[in-house]
Amino acid sequence: MVDTATTATPGETPQANGPDQLIIVSGLSGSGKTVALRTLEDLGYYCVDNLPAALMPAFVQALSHSTVGHRKLAVGVDVRNRAENLNRLPQILAELARSDIGYRLVFLDTRDEVLIKRYSETRRRHPLSVDGLGLAEAIAEERRLLKPMLALADRVVDTSDLNVHQLRRLVITEMGLTPGAMTLLFESFAYRRGVPTDADFVFDARCLPNPHWDSKLRPLSGKDAPVREWLESKPEVKQFGDDLLAFLDRWLPRFEADGRSYVTICLGCTGGRHRSVYLAERLAEQLRQRYGQVLTYHREME
């Protein structure tokens, strides 16, 4: 990573006239910008995607001085901006610096063959395809238009070999952590789709009563009140959750004392929508009282 004089990294003294942290996320379409911005939003950032680059200084100043006082901002800037805005980016960033606003510019890159595969799998259209370009030509044109962003980036991340979960972890550990604090991620999943590969702990909730067999509850998830109430009426569900909480209460402080900054706790059930989601949300809510950053991610609902 190359640090510039205008860059403020997490944990630094905040600028008087700007936010504590401003992260500008750019990169190629299909490289994971949406995942990165959603993760930063989970970490408490006020996020805006596809902001016209020319409006960035005014946007940052307005939010920094608003009555709400947003102190952590993230902005997505990509090829959907007008070409003249992208070409003016050095001047726009200089304007931020003159206003004593520190920033980090993160650029997500991906190999062409991986981008082509991702687009073929999702069947999404490339933003530049509207100009009559084929996919390979659209990617090449996008690289040309984003050269000013790439040249100014403080951090370039190649996401070619990263899955969604690995990218989320990278964003959290490199861009979102509060110095000295341990972050917890509770992730729900379906066993039929496999166990998450980045789990530190895995707990199996398939032994618990399953709301799936109630036709009224089946379309809902473990975040919905009727499902929560149904599960909370089952004594074994409460006991299971209490036992997990007692286990984590005992052992998480050991991880923290050992210098761990990030722990992933995965909870699985058959479909990944009811029992595992409910338990992940319940444990996260209980442990937020003791840990500064506690996140949830529901793999089968994304």
Tab-separated table of N, CA, C and O in Angstrom, residues 104-170:
chain	number	residue	atom	x	y	z
A	104	ARG	N	-8.855	7.572	2.124
A	104	ARG	CA	-8.156	6.423	1.555
A	104	ARG	C	-8.903	6.021	0.290
A	104	ARG	O	-10.127	5.895	0.301
A	105	LEU	N	-8.184	5.829	-0.783
A	105	LEU	CA	-8.760	5.387	-2.050
A	105	LEU	C	-8.390	3.926	-2.263
A	105	LEU	O	-7.211	3.575	-2.394
A	106	VAL	N	-9.398	3.070	-2.263
A	106	VAL	CA	-9.209	1.626	-2.421
A	106	VAL	C	-9.744	1.209	-3.781
A	106	VAL	O	-10.898	1.505	-4.124
A	107	PHE	N	-8.915	0.534	-4.554
A	107	PHE	CA	-9.294	0.113	-5.910
A	107	PHE	C	-9.346	-1.405	-5.956
A	107	PHE	O	-8.372	-2.092	-5.629
A	108	LEU	N	-10.512	-1.951	-6.369
A	108	LEU	CA	-10.678	-3.391	-6.504
A	108	LEU	C	-10.453	-3.794	-7.956
A	108	LEU	O	-11.143	-3.311	-8.859
A	109	ASP	N	-9.485	-4.670	-8.157
A	109	ASP	CA	-9.127	-5.121	-9.496
A	109	ASP	C	-9.410	-6.620	-9.618
A	109	ASP	O	-9.454	-7.336	-8.609
A	110	THR	N	-9.605	-7.092	-10.836
A	110	THR	CA	-9.865	-8.507	-11.089
A	110	THR	C	-9.384	-8.837	-12.500
A	110	THR	O	-9.498	-8.011	-13.413
A	111	ARG	N	-8.848	-10.018	-12.669
A	111	ARG	CA	-8.376	-10.438	-13.988
A	111	ARG	C	-9.541	-10.529	-14.981
A	111	ARG	O	-10.665	-10.878	-14.604
A	112	ASP	N	-9.255	-10.227	-16.237
A	112	ASP	CA	-10.304	-10.181	-17.257
A	112	ASP	C	-11.063	-11.491	-17.365
A	112	ASP	O	-12.297	-11.507	-17.450
A	113	GLU	N	-10.341	-12.614	-17.361
A	113	GLU	CA	-11.023	-13.897	-17.546
A	113	GLU	C	-11.962	-14.215	-16.386
A	113	GLU	O	-13.010	-14.854	-16.570
A	114	VAL	N	-11.615	-13.728	-15.178
A	114	VAL	CA	-12.487	-13.936	-14.016
A	114	VAL	C	-13.730	-13.065	-14.137
A	114	VAL	O	-14.849	-13.507	-13.841
A	115	LEU	N	-13.549	-11.818	-14.582
A	115	LEU	CA	-14.702	-10.937	-14.777
A	115	LEU	C	-15.659	-11.514	-15.807
A	115	LEU	O	-16.887	-11.510	-15.615
A	116	ILE	N	-15.128	-12.030	-16.895
A	116	ILE	CA	-15.979	-12.609	-17.935
A	116	ILE	C	-16.755	-13.799	-17.388
A	116	ILE	O	-17.962	-13.965	-17.654
A	117	LYS	N	-16.093	-14.622	-16.578
A	117	LYS	CA	-16.777	-15.775	-15.979
A	117	LYS	C	-17.882	-15.325	-15.032
A	117	LYS	O	-18.989	-15.874	-15.034
A	118	ARG	N	-17.590	-14.295	-14.208
A	118	ARG	CA	-18.602	-13.810	-13.265
A	118	ARG	C	-19.816	-13.264	-14.002
A	118	ARG	O	-20.959	-13.495	-13.599
A	119	TYR	N	-19.581	-12.523	-15.077
A	119	TYR	CA	-20.714	-11.968	-15.829
A	119	TYR	C	-21.520	-13.078	-16.507
A	119	TYR	O	-22.752	-13.002	-16.581
A	120	SER	N	-20.847	-14.107	-16.985
A	120	SER	CA	-21.571	-15.198	-17.634
A	120	SER	C	-22.401	-15.980	-16.624
A	120	SER	O	-23.490	-16.477	-16.956
A	121	GLU	N	-21.917	-16.078	-15.377
A	121	GLU	CA	-22.647	-16.814	-14.352
A	121	GLU	C	-23.859	-16.038	-13.845
A	121	GLU	O	-24.912	-16.605	-13.571
A	122	THR	N	-23.704	-14.719	-13.685
A	122	THR	CA	-24.804	-13.909	-13.144
A	122	THR	C	-25.731	-13.392	-14.235
A	122	THR	O	-26.847	-12.951	-13.936
A	123	ARG	N	-25.252	-13.401	-15.485
A	123	ARG	CA	-26.028	-12.894	-16.624
A	123	ARG	C	-26.390	-11.421	-16.481
A	123	ARG	O	-27.406	-10.958	-16.995
A	124	ARG	N	-25.551	-10.692	-15.761
A	124	ARG	CA	-25.737	-9.246	-15.660
A	124	ARG	C	-25.080	-8.567	-16.846
A	124	ARG	O	-24.160	-9.102	-17.455
A	125	ARG	N	-25.547	-7.354	-17.151
A	125	ARG	CA	-24.966	-6.579	-18.243
A	125	ARG	C	-23.880	-5.667	-17.684
A	125	ARG	O	-24.027	-5.075	-16.619
A	126	HIS	N	-22.806	-5.549	-18.422
A	126	HIS	CA	-21.746	-4.616	-18.050
A	126	HIS	C	-22.261	-3.196	-18.263
A	126	HIS	O	-22.994	-2.929	-19.229
A	127	PRO	N	-21.899	-2.243	-17.373
A	127	PRO	CA	-22.403	-0.863	-17.530
A	127	PRO	C	-22.099	-0.239	-18.882
A	127	PRO	O	-22.851	0.621	-19.346
A	128	LEU	N	-21.013	-0.653	-19.522
A	128	LEU	CA	-20.649	-0.063	-20.806
A	128	LEU	C	-21.208	-0.833	-21.991
A	128	LEU	O	-20.993	-0.444	-23.146
A	129	SER	N	-21.937	-1.918	-21.747
A	129	SER	CA	-22.521	-2.686	-22.846
A	129	SER	C	-23.600	-1.896	-23.576
A	129	SER	O	-23.932	-2.196	-24.720
A	130	VAL	N	-24.143	-0.873	-22.892
A	130	VAL	CA	-25.187	-0.060	-23.541
A	130	VAL	C	-24.633	0.702	-24.731
A	130	VAL	O	-25.388	1.165	-25.588
A	131	ASP	N	-23.303	0.824	-24.798
A	131	ASP	CA	-22.694	1.521	-25.933
A	131	ASP	C	-22.444	0.589	-27.115
A	131	ASP	O	-21.744	0.956	-28.062
A	132	GLY	N	-22.982	-0.636	-27.035
A	132	GLY	CA	-22.832	-1.572	-28.138
A	132	GLY	C	-21.543	-2.362	-28.110
A	132	GLY	O	-21.205	-3.031	-29.092
A	133	LEU	N	-20.812	-2.317	-26.987
A	133	LEU	CA	-19.555	-3.043	-26.878
A	133	LEU	C	-19.805	-4.471	-26.412
A	133	LEU	O	-20.712	-4.734	-25.621
A	134	GLY	N	-18.987	-5.413	-26.903
A	134	GLY	CA	-18.997	-6.755	-26.358
A	134	GLY	C	-18.387	-6.737	-24.972
A	134	GLY	O	-17.761	-5.748	-24.563
A	135	LEU	N	-18.532	-7.835	-24.232
A	135	LEU	CA	-18.076	-7.852	-22.847
A	135	LEU	C	-16.580	-7.611	-22.731
A	135	LEU	O	-16.140	-6.787	-21.916
A	136	ALA	N	-15.778	-8.295	-23.533
A	136	ALA	CA	-14.322	-8.108	-23.463
A	136	ALA	C	-13.935	-6.670	-23.801
A	136	ALA	O	-13.072	-6.069	-23.138
A	137	GLU	N	-14.583	-6.107	-24.810
A	137	GLU	CA	-14.284	-4.719	-25.186
A	137	GLU	C	-14.739	-3.744	-24.097
A	137	GLU	O	-14.066	-2.731	-23.832
A	138	ALA	N	-15.879	-4.033	-23.466
A	138	ALA	CA	-16.378	-3.162	-22.393
A	138	ALA	C	-15.413	-3.157	-21.213
A	138	ALA	O	-15.156	-2.106	-20.612
A	139	ILE	N	-14.869	-4.316	-20.869
A	139	ILE	CA	-13.907	-4.395	-19.766
A	139	ILE	C	-12.643	-3.614	-20.108
A	139	ILE	O	-12.093	-2.884	-19.272
A	140	ALA	N	-12.169	-3.750	-21.347
A	140	ALA	CA	-10.969	-3.017	-21.764
A	140	ALA	C	-11.202	-1.506	-21.707
A	140	ALA	O	-10.337	-0.740	-21.252
A	141	GLU	N	-12.383	-1.063	-22.159
A	141	GLU	CA	-12.699	0.362	-22.111
A	141	GLU	C	-12.822	0.851	-20.671
A	141	GLU	O	-12.395	1.968	-20.328
A	142	GLU	N	-13.395	0.011	-19.809
A	142	GLU	CA	-13.513	0.385	-18.406
A	142	GLU	C	-12.132	0.558	-17.774
A	142	GLU	O	-11.898	1.499	-16.999
A	143	ARG	N	-11.209	-0.335	-18.074
A	143	ARG	CA	-9.841	-0.193	-17.550
A	143	ARG	C	-9.226	1.138	-17.989
A	143	ARG	O	-8.558	1.819	-17.207
A	144	ARG	N	-9.469	1.505	-19.240
A	144	ARG	CA	-8.910	2.774	-19.737
A	144	ARG	C	-9.503	3.961	-18.982
A	144	ARG	O	-8.780	4.872	-18.562
A	145	LEU	N	-10.825	3.939	-18.777
A	145	LEU	CA	-11.487	5.063	-18.117
A	145	LEU	C	-11.113	5.174	-16.644
A	145	LEU	O	-11.114	6.270	-16.074
A	146	LEU	N	-10.796	4.042	-16.018
A	146	LEU	CA	-10.495	4.052	-14.578
A	146	LEU	C	-9.015	4.214	-14.274
A	146	LEU	O	-8.620	4.146	-13.115
A	147	LYS	N	-8.197	4.452	-15.291
A	147	LYS	CA	-6.762	4.627	-15.052
A	147	LYS	C	-6.463	5.730	-14.039
A	147	LYS	O	-5.571	5.578	-13.196
A	148	PRO	N	-7.187	6.871	-14.079
A	148	PRO	CA	-6.904	7.901	-13.063
A	148	PRO	C	-7.140	7.406	-11.641
A	148	PRO	O	-6.392	7.757	-10.722
A	149	MET	N	-8.189	6.586	-11.436
A	149	MET	CA	-8.457	6.033	-10.110
A	149	MET	C	-7.359	5.074	-9.689
A	149	MET	O	-6.858	5.117	-8.554
A	150	LEU	N	-6.967	4.192	-10.596
A	150	LEU	CA	-5.937	3.200	-10.273
A	150	LEU	C	-4.612	3.866	-9.941
A	150	LEU	O	-3.913	3.465	-9.001
A	151	ALA	N	-4.272	4.916	-10.695
A	151	ALA	CA	-2.990	5.585	-10.476
A	151	ALA	C	-2.921	6.256	-9.111
A	151	ALA	O	-1.833	6.398	-8.533
A	152	LEU	N	-4.064	6.675	-8.580
A	152	LEU	CA	-4.089	7.414	-7.317
A	152	LEU	C	-4.411	6.526	-6.110
A	152	LEU	O	-4.443	7.015	-4.981
A	153	ALA	N	-4.647	5.252	-6.342
A	153	ALA	CA	-5.110	4.374	-5.262
A	153	ALA	C	-4.068	4.213	-4.168
A	153	ALA	O	-2.870	4.044	-4.437
A	154	ASP	N	-4.533	4.262	-2.919
A	154	ASP	CA	-3.680	3.966	-1.774
A	154	ASP	C	-3.555	2.462	-1.559
A	154	ASP	O	-2.594	1.992	-0.967
A	155	ARG	N	-4.579	1.721	-2.010
A	155	ARG	CA	-4.587	0.264	-1.823
A	155	ARG	C	-5.269	-0.355	-3.034
A	155	ARG	O	-6.393	0.015	-3.381
A	156	VAL	N	-4.578	-1.270	-3.691
A	156	VAL	CA	-5.148	-2.029	-4.802
A	156	VAL	C	-5.344	-3.463	-4.340
A	156	VAL	O	-4.393	-4.107	-3.885
A	157	VAL	N	-6.574	-3.956	-4.434
A	157	VAL	CA	-6.906	-5.305	-3.984
A	157	VAL	C	-7.311	-6.139	-5.192
A	157	VAL	O	-8.261	-5.794	-5.895
A	158	ASP	N	-6.595	-7.219	-5.446
A	158	ASP	CA	-6.954	-8.143	-6.517
A	158	ASP	C	-7.937	-9.159	-5.953
A	158	ASP	O	-7.586	-9.975	-5.101
A	159	THR	N	-9.182	-9.102	-6.418
A	159	THR	CA	-10.225	-9.982	-5.888
A	159	THR	C	-10.443	-11.227	-6.751
A	159	THR	O	-11.409	-11.952	-6.556
A	160	SER	N	-9.535	-11.473	-7.688
A	160	SER	CA	-9.723	-12.582	-8.628
A	160	SER	C	-9.932	-13.913	-7.925
A	160	SER	O	-10.745	-14.743	-8.346
A	161	ASP	N	-9.188	-14.137	-6.841
A	161	ASP	CA	-9.226	-15.430	-6.157
A	161	ASP	C	-9.931	-15.351	-4.810
A	161	ASP	O	-9.765	-16.245	-3.968
A	162	LEU	N	-10.714	-14.289	-4.587
A	162	LEU	CA	-11.434	-14.127	-3.329
A	162	LEU	C	-12.915	-14.416	-3.540
A	162	LEU	O	-13.508	-13.944	-4.512
A	163	ASN	N	-13.514	-15.178	-2.621
A	163	ASN	CA	-14.966	-15.308	-2.643
A	163	ASN	C	-15.577	-14.182	-1.808
A	163	ASN	O	-14.857	-13.357	-1.232
A	164	VAL	N	-16.898	-14.144	-1.742
A	164	VAL	CA	-17.581	-13.062	-1.031
A	164	VAL	C	-17.140	-13.002	0.431
A	164	VAL	O	-16.871	-11.924	0.978
A	165	HIS	N	-17.032	-14.156	1.076
A	165	HIS	CA	-16.702	-14.189	2.498
A	165	HIS	C	-15.274	-13.706	2.748
A	165	HIS	O	-15.004	-12.975	3.711
A	166	GLN	N	-14.357	-14.095	1.876
A	166	GLN	CA	-12.964	-13.662	2.031
A	166	GLN	C	-12.826	-12.165	1.806
A	166	GLN	O	-12.046	-11.498	2.488
A	167	LEU	N	-13.599	-11.624	0.843
A	167	LEU	CA	-13.544	-10.182	0.608
A	167	LEU	C	-14.111	-9.426	1.798
A	167	LEU	O	-13.568	-8.398	2.217
A	168	ARG	N	-15.216	-9.913	2.365
A	168	ARG	CA	-15.771	-9.273	3.554
A	168	ARG	C	-14.744	-9.260	4.690
A	168	ARG	O	-14.575	-8.249	5.375
A	169	ARG	N	-14.082	-10.393	4.896
A	169	ARG	CA	-13.081	-10.456	5.961
A	169	ARG	C	-11.958	-9.456	5.710
A	169	ARG	O	-11.509	-8.769	6.632
A	170	LEU	N	-11.506	-9.349	4.456
A	170	LEU	CA	-10.425	-8.418	4.140
A	170	LEU	C	-10.854	-6.983	4.423
A	170	LEU	O	-10.096	-6.198	5.003
